[in-house]
Amino acid sequence: MGINVIGITHPGQVGALPDGTNVLVLADDGTYADEFLDTDFRAHQFVVRAHGRGSAFFGVADKARELGADRILFGGAYDIAASMATGEDPVLVLGVRPPGGPIAFNAAFGEWLACWPRPASAYLGDVDHWLAENALREGLRVELVSWLMEPTVPMRRKLTA
């Protein structure tokens, strides 16, 4: 297995790492950089400056291309995304969890990504739609995957008399 670049926006997103050489890229505005760099995640670690989801995604994607990554996982490490973002044919894997789920793709898709003009709307947070639109326009494979989510806020039932 080759190089996996795993983009995160918070150190707490680091989970189980897939097989291969793993590179964690924290994309943030500097808030968590020290904490991230001071923690040994048993992977290579980089920080890229980002403000918002789209900006973070492009920072990670650009770093991955620079490093010659075979797979890119953005928004955390997920086994199913890692297993689907393989092969020589371009593939994009999008999580369907709002507001924008995890994104994964292979190196072949990354070559296409590098050629597409990036509008301001993609940097602001609409990167999922922009990726899907471009991939489908080019006839590339797009997989939609629903990841199980653990609630970040406990669900409470409102009881009425």
XYZ file of N, CA and C in Angstrom:
483
model
N 0.851 -1.176 0.000
C 0.000 0.000 0.000
C 0.890 1.229 0.000
N 0.456 2.291 -0.641
C 1.244 3.502 -0.794
C 0.980 4.537 0.279
N 1.042 5.790 -0.120
C 0.888 6.908 0.801
C -0.583 7.296 0.918
N -1.060 7.365 2.145
C -2.407 7.852 2.445
C -2.265 9.227 3.076
N -2.898 10.230 2.492
C -2.941 11.539 3.128
C -4.319 11.679 3.749
N -4.329 11.942 5.045
C -5.575 12.031 5.797
C -5.706 13.460 6.303
N -6.678 14.177 5.760
C -6.906 15.563 6.139
C -7.912 15.673 7.255
N -7.565 16.462 8.251
C -8.449 16.676 9.388
C -8.518 18.169 9.686
N -9.534 18.569 10.412
C -9.653 19.966 10.824
C -9.572 20.122 12.337
N -9.408 18.996 13.021
C -9.285 19.000 14.478
C -8.535 17.731 14.878
N -7.604 17.799 15.826
C -6.865 16.598 16.230
C -7.757 15.451 16.699
N -8.932 15.764 17.216
C -9.856 14.738 17.679
C -10.430 13.877 16.566
N -10.238 14.262 15.316
C -10.747 13.479 14.188
C -9.854 12.294 13.835
N -8.660 12.245 14.396
C -7.749 11.155 14.067
C -8.294 9.870 14.674
N -8.509 8.900 13.822
C -8.997 7.601 14.273
C -8.009 6.524 13.881
N -8.513 5.326 13.672
C -7.664 4.218 13.229
C -7.119 4.550 11.847
N -5.838 4.343 11.671
C -5.185 4.665 10.411
C -5.167 3.448 9.492
N -5.387 3.654 8.190
C -5.370 2.524 7.255
C -3.943 1.989 7.054
N -3.824 0.840 6.406
C -2.519 0.272 6.094
C -1.768 1.183 5.135
N -0.464 1.164 5.198
C 0.368 1.960 4.316
C 1.071 3.062 5.085
N 1.719 3.940 4.347
C 2.377 5.100 4.932
C 1.340 6.191 5.100
N 1.138 6.643 6.327
C 0.099 7.629 6.605
C 0.692 8.997 6.900
N 0.075 10.004 6.281
C 0.450 11.394 6.493
C -0.797 12.128 6.948
N -0.757 12.671 8.154
C -1.875 13.462 8.672
C -1.627 14.920 8.339
N -2.646 15.573 7.784
C -2.554 16.994 7.465
C -3.673 17.712 8.198
N -3.290 18.551 9.144
C -4.263 19.371 9.865
C -4.466 20.649 9.067
N -5.694 20.905 8.662
C -6.037 22.129 7.945
C -6.841 22.996 8.896
N -6.194 24.060 9.400
C -6.914 24.906 10.345
C -6.310 26.302 10.367
N -6.910 27.165 11.141
C -6.492 28.571 11.180
C -5.420 28.828 12.235
N -4.829 27.774 12.751
C -3.797 27.900 13.773
C -4.283 27.548 15.167
N -5.565 27.358 15.335
C -6.142 27.078 16.634
C -5.587 25.803 17.264
N -5.463 24.732 16.484
C -5.071 23.431 17.021
C -3.681 22.983 16.583
N -2.934 23.841 15.897
C -1.644 23.435 15.325
C -0.668 22.919 16.385
N -0.504 23.645 17.483
C 0.449 23.217 18.512
C 0.049 21.881 19.124
N -1.231 21.744 19.468
C -1.725 20.488 20.042
C -1.488 19.330 19.075
N -1.780 19.554 17.810
C -1.612 18.531 16.780
C -0.146 18.114 16.644
N 0.740 19.091 16.538
C 2.154 18.790 16.338
C 2.809 18.194 17.579
N 2.258 18.467 18.758
C 2.805 17.926 20.007
C 2.318 16.510 20.320
N 1.368 16.008 19.536
C 0.807 14.678 19.768
C 1.426 13.686 18.790
N 1.847 12.540 19.308
C 2.407 11.503 18.451
C 1.274 10.602 17.962
N 0.885 10.792 16.713
C -0.174 9.983 16.113
C 0.389 8.780 15.356
N 1.697 8.574 15.431
C 2.365 7.482 14.718
C 2.160 7.598 13.219
N 2.287 8.836 12.728
C 2.171 9.147 11.307
C 2.967 10.420 11.047
N 3.292 10.672 9.809
C 3.908 11.943 9.451
C 2.844 13.026 9.632
N 3.238 14.224 10.050
C 2.263 15.268 10.349
C 2.659 16.592 9.717
N 1.674 17.248 9.085
C 1.836 18.570 8.498
C 0.658 19.437 8.899
N 0.858 20.738 8.850
C -0.221 21.693 9.081
C -0.298 22.604 7.861
N -1.515 22.828 7.357
C -1.746 23.806 6.300
C -2.751 24.820 6.811
N -2.587 26.064 6.415
C -3.471 27.151 6.848
C -4.777 27.078 6.072
N -5.893 27.151 6.764
C -7.203 27.077 6.125
C -8.233 27.848 6.935
N -9.232 28.354 6.232
C -10.360 29.056 6.850
C -11.631 28.549 6.183
N -12.253 27.546 6.750
C -13.482 26.998 6.196
C -13.246 25.658 5.522
N -14.345 24.929 5.300
C -14.283 23.561 4.773
C -13.620 23.471 3.400
N -14.011 24.299 2.465
C -13.438 24.236 1.126
C -11.958 24.564 1.132
N -11.594 25.606 1.840
C -10.192 25.996 1.956
C -9.373 24.872 2.582
N -9.921 24.227 3.601
C -9.240 23.110 4.257
C -9.061 21.946 3.278
N -10.122 21.617 2.548
C -10.050 20.521 1.578
C -8.959 20.777 0.541
N -8.950 21.971 -0.043
C -7.955 22.264 -1.081
C -6.539 22.281 -0.521
N -6.367 22.740 0.713
C -5.049 22.701 1.336
C -4.542 21.279 1.479
N -5.422 20.384 1.893
C -5.059 18.967 2.044
C -4.809 18.336 0.672
N -5.695 18.593 -0.291
C -5.542 18.011 -1.632
C -4.238 18.466 -2.287
N -3.902 19.738 -2.137
C -2.660 20.247 -2.722
C -1.437 19.622 -2.062
N -1.455 19.468 -0.742
C -0.350 18.833 -0.023
C -0.231 17.369 -0.450
N -1.359 16.689 -0.624
C -1.357 15.286 -1.041
C -0.717 15.127 -2.421
N -1.050 16.019 -3.322
C -0.467 15.962 -4.675
C 1.037 16.200 -4.603
N 1.442 17.157 -3.791
C 2.863 17.462 -3.595
C 3.618 16.233 -3.066
N 2.986 15.455 -2.201
C 3.612 14.286 -1.588
C 3.496 13.019 -2.437
N 2.723 13.078 -3.523
C 2.538 11.895 -4.358
C 1.659 10.835 -3.728
N 0.611 11.270 -3.037
C -0.279 10.346 -2.321
C -1.047 9.435 -3.274
N -1.287 8.215 -2.821
C -2.102 7.259 -3.565
C -3.585 7.408 -3.234
N -3.870 7.777 -1.972
C -5.255 7.973 -1.519
C -5.309 9.205 -0.643
N -6.423 9.914 -0.745
C -6.649 11.092 0.078
C -7.973 10.882 0.797
N -7.936 11.016 2.123
C -9.133 10.908 2.955
C -9.262 12.219 3.701
N -10.370 12.910 3.527
C -10.565 14.211 4.161
C -11.728 14.131 5.126
N -11.522 14.645 6.327
C -12.589 14.634 7.325
C -12.474 13.445 8.258
N -11.322 12.794 8.300
C -11.094 11.667 9.180
C -10.733 10.419 8.412
N -10.221 9.438 9.100
C -9.827 8.167 8.482
C -10.966 7.174 8.618
N -11.461 6.691 7.500
C -12.563 5.747 7.497
C -12.182 4.554 6.639
N -12.321 3.348 7.194
C -11.932 2.136 6.482
C -12.651 1.981 5.151
N -13.947 2.239 5.127
C -14.702 2.035 3.889
C -14.235 3.008 2.808
N -13.957 4.239 3.167
C -13.474 5.209 2.188
C -12.107 4.804 1.669
N -11.242 4.354 2.560
C -9.899 3.928 2.158
C -9.985 2.751 1.197
N -10.879 1.821 1.457
C -10.993 0.650 0.586
C -11.612 0.999 -0.765
N -12.451 2.009 -0.833
C -13.096 2.387 -2.088
C -12.233 3.323 -2.933
N -11.360 4.076 -2.313
C -10.543 5.054 -3.032
C -9.222 4.428 -3.463
N -9.318 3.359 -4.233
C -8.142 2.660 -4.711
C -8.246 2.445 -6.214
N -7.219 1.883 -6.774
C -7.233 1.524 -8.188
C -6.663 2.614 -9.080
N -6.597 2.292 -10.355
C -6.024 3.209 -11.331
C -7.060 4.128 -11.963
N -8.327 3.735 -11.968
C -9.378 4.587 -12.526
C -9.781 5.626 -11.500
N -10.034 6.861 -11.952
C -10.409 7.920 -11.010
C -11.697 7.582 -10.258
N -11.673 7.785 -8.947
C -12.864 7.558 -8.136
C -12.927 8.607 -7.027
N -14.134 9.120 -6.811
C -14.430 10.071 -5.747
C -15.453 9.416 -4.829
N -15.187 9.440 -3.531
C -16.117 8.889 -2.542
C -16.579 10.049 -1.670
N -17.886 10.285 -1.649
C -18.458 11.374 -0.864
C -19.352 10.825 0.234
N -19.170 11.332 1.435
C -20.068 10.997 2.532
C -21.322 11.832 2.416
N -22.455 11.252 2.718
C -23.725 11.958 2.566
C -24.236 12.514 3.880
N -23.361 12.656 4.845
C -23.737 13.174 6.161
C -23.657 14.698 6.132
N -24.754 15.402 6.243
C -24.678 16.862 6.250
C -24.043 17.367 7.533
N -23.429 18.514 7.560
C -23.205 19.437 6.443
C -21.902 19.133 5.734
N -21.903 18.217 4.866
C -20.702 17.791 4.157
C -20.018 16.694 4.932
N -20.025 15.531 4.380
C -19.395 14.402 5.049
C -17.968 14.213 4.595
N -17.381 13.101 4.984
C -16.015 12.794 4.565
C -15.900 12.702 3.045
N -14.718 12.985 2.558
C -14.407 12.933 1.128
C -13.167 12.064 0.974
N -13.171 11.172 -0.003
C -11.993 10.360 -0.301
C -11.844 10.259 -1.810
N -10.610 10.154 -2.257
C -10.360 9.934 -3.682
C -8.972 9.346 -3.865
N -8.738 8.799 -5.049
C -7.439 8.221 -5.347
C -6.597 9.200 -6.165
N -5.337 8.810 -6.421
C -4.404 9.685 -7.131
C -4.901 10.027 -8.532
N -5.538 9.076 -9.212
C -6.045 9.336 -10.557
C -7.101 10.436 -10.539
N -7.963 10.433 -9.529
C -8.950 11.510 -9.408
C -8.245 12.832 -9.081
N -7.201 12.762 -8.267
C -6.440 13.957 -7.916
C -5.857 14.661 -9.122
N -5.495 13.910 -10.159
C -4.984 14.521 -11.398
C -6.073 15.349 -12.083
N -7.286 14.833 -12.104
C -8.414 15.590 -12.662
C -8.680 16.836 -11.820
N -8.685 16.648 -10.510
C -8.947 17.742 -9.577
C -7.991 18.907 -9.800
N -6.744 18.602 -10.054
C -5.730 19.642 -10.238
C -5.975 20.485 -11.492
N -6.743 19.971 -12.431
C -6.987 20.673 -13.702
C -8.217 21.583 -13.680
N -9.107 21.401 -12.723
C -10.361 22.149 -12.709
C -10.194 23.515 -12.050
N -10.726 24.579 -12.686
C -10.695 25.901 -12.028
C -11.514 25.858 -10.733
N -11.012 26.540 -9.720
C -11.658 26.515 -8.399
C -12.382 27.836 -8.147
N -13.704 27.805 -8.171
C -14.450 29.041 -7.903
C -14.457 29.369 -6.412
N -14.730 30.608 -6.100
C -14.774 31.056 -4.707
C -15.781 30.249 -3.888
N -16.894 29.864 -4.502
C -17.922 29.117 -3.765
C -17.383 27.778 -3.267
N -16.466 27.162 -3.992
C -15.889 25.893 -3.559
C -14.988 26.093 -2.339
N -14.323 27.225 -2.251
C -13.468 27.503 -1.101
C -14.283 27.801 0.149
N -15.474 28.338 -0.043
C -16.282 28.740 1.097
C -16.981 27.579 1.790
N -17.127 26.466 1.156
C -17.779 25.350 1.831
C -18.613 24.487 0.913
N -18.797 24.887 -0.326
C -19.610 24.110 -1.246
C -18.744 23.142 -2.052
N -17.672 22.667 -1.454
C -16.711 21.832 -2.166
C -17.304 20.484 -2.566
N -18.193 19.923 -1.774
C -18.795 18.625 -2.092
C -19.562 18.678 -3.415
N -20.410 19.691 -3.557
C -21.186 19.834 -4.790
C -20.276 20.115 -5.975
N -19.280 20.964 -5.774
C -18.348 21.305 -6.841
C -17.601 20.055 -7.320
N -17.143 19.227 -6.387
C -16.456 17.990 -6.747
C -17.373 17.057 -7.542
N -18.591 16.853 -7.035
C -19.532 15.956 -7.701
C -19.881 16.463 -9.092
N -20.153 17.748 -9.232
C -20.495 18.324 -10.542
C -19.377 18.106 -11.552
N -18.158 18.402 -11.164
C -17.025 18.243 -12.075
C -16.788 16.775 -12.424
N -16.849 15.912 -11.432
C -16.614 14.484 -11.671
C -17.668 13.902 -12.607
N -18.931 14.225 -12.368
C -20.006 13.695 -13.205
C -19.940 14.265 -14.618
N -19.589 15.528 -14.745
C -19.440 16.146 -16.068
C -18.367 15.423 -16.893
N -17.315 14.963 -16.220
C -16.213 14.278 -16.902
C -16.452 12.771 -17.040
N -17.577 12.281 -16.484
C -17.889 10.857 -16.567
C -17.077 9.996 -15.613
N -16.599 10.585 -14.523
C -15.806 9.857 -13.545
C -16.715 9.155 -12.529
N -16.195 8.128 -11.902
C -16.971 7.366 -10.916
C -17.100 8.152 -9.617
N -18.331 8.260 -9.139
C -18.623 8.919 -7.866
C -19.414 7.936 -7.008
N -18.910 7.681 -5.818
C -19.588 6.792 -4.876
C -20.113 7.624 -3.713
N -21.377 7.439 -3.372
C -21.963 8.087 -2.203
C -22.066 7.058 -1.087
N -21.538 7.416 0.070
C -21.503 6.481 1.189
C -22.065 7.168 2.417
N -22.866 6.445 3.160
C -23.401 6.966 4.408
C -22.628 6.334 5.555
N -21.938 7.180 6.335
C -21.207 6.689 7.495
C -22.110 6.762 8.714
N -21.958 5.781 9.589
C -22.683 5.844 10.847
C -22.117 6.977 11.674
N -22.974 7.715 12.281
C -22.541 8.864 13.069
C -22.852 8.632 14.534
N -21.951 9.084 15.377
C -22.242 9.135 16.800
C -22.684 10.560 17.075
N -23.812 10.750 17.754
C -24.265 12.111 17.986
C -23.255 12.906 18.810
N -23.036 14.161 18.413
C -22.123 15.006 19.171
C -22.832 15.637 20.357
N -24.136 15.659 20.318
C -24.948 16.164 21.420
C -25.934 15.059 21.778
N -26.023 14.689 23.046
C -26.950 13.620 23.424
C -28.389 13.981 23.017
N -29.077 13.016 22.458
C -30.476 13.224 22.084
C -31.317 13.173 23.355
N -32.234 14.091 23.481
C -33.120 14.110 24.631
C -34.566 14.086 24.120
N -35.368 13.363 24.816
C -36.774 13.241 24.431
C -37.589 14.240 25.250
N -38.383 15.022 24.555
C -39.241 15.980 25.242
C -40.541 15.248 25.593
N -40.821 15.208 26.873
C -42.027 14.546 27.329
C -43.129 15.566 27.548
N -44.306 15.243 27.084
C -45.447 16.139 27.309
C -46.516 15.381 28.081
N -47.240 16.112 28.884
C -48.264 15.475 29.719
C -49.552 15.344 28.961
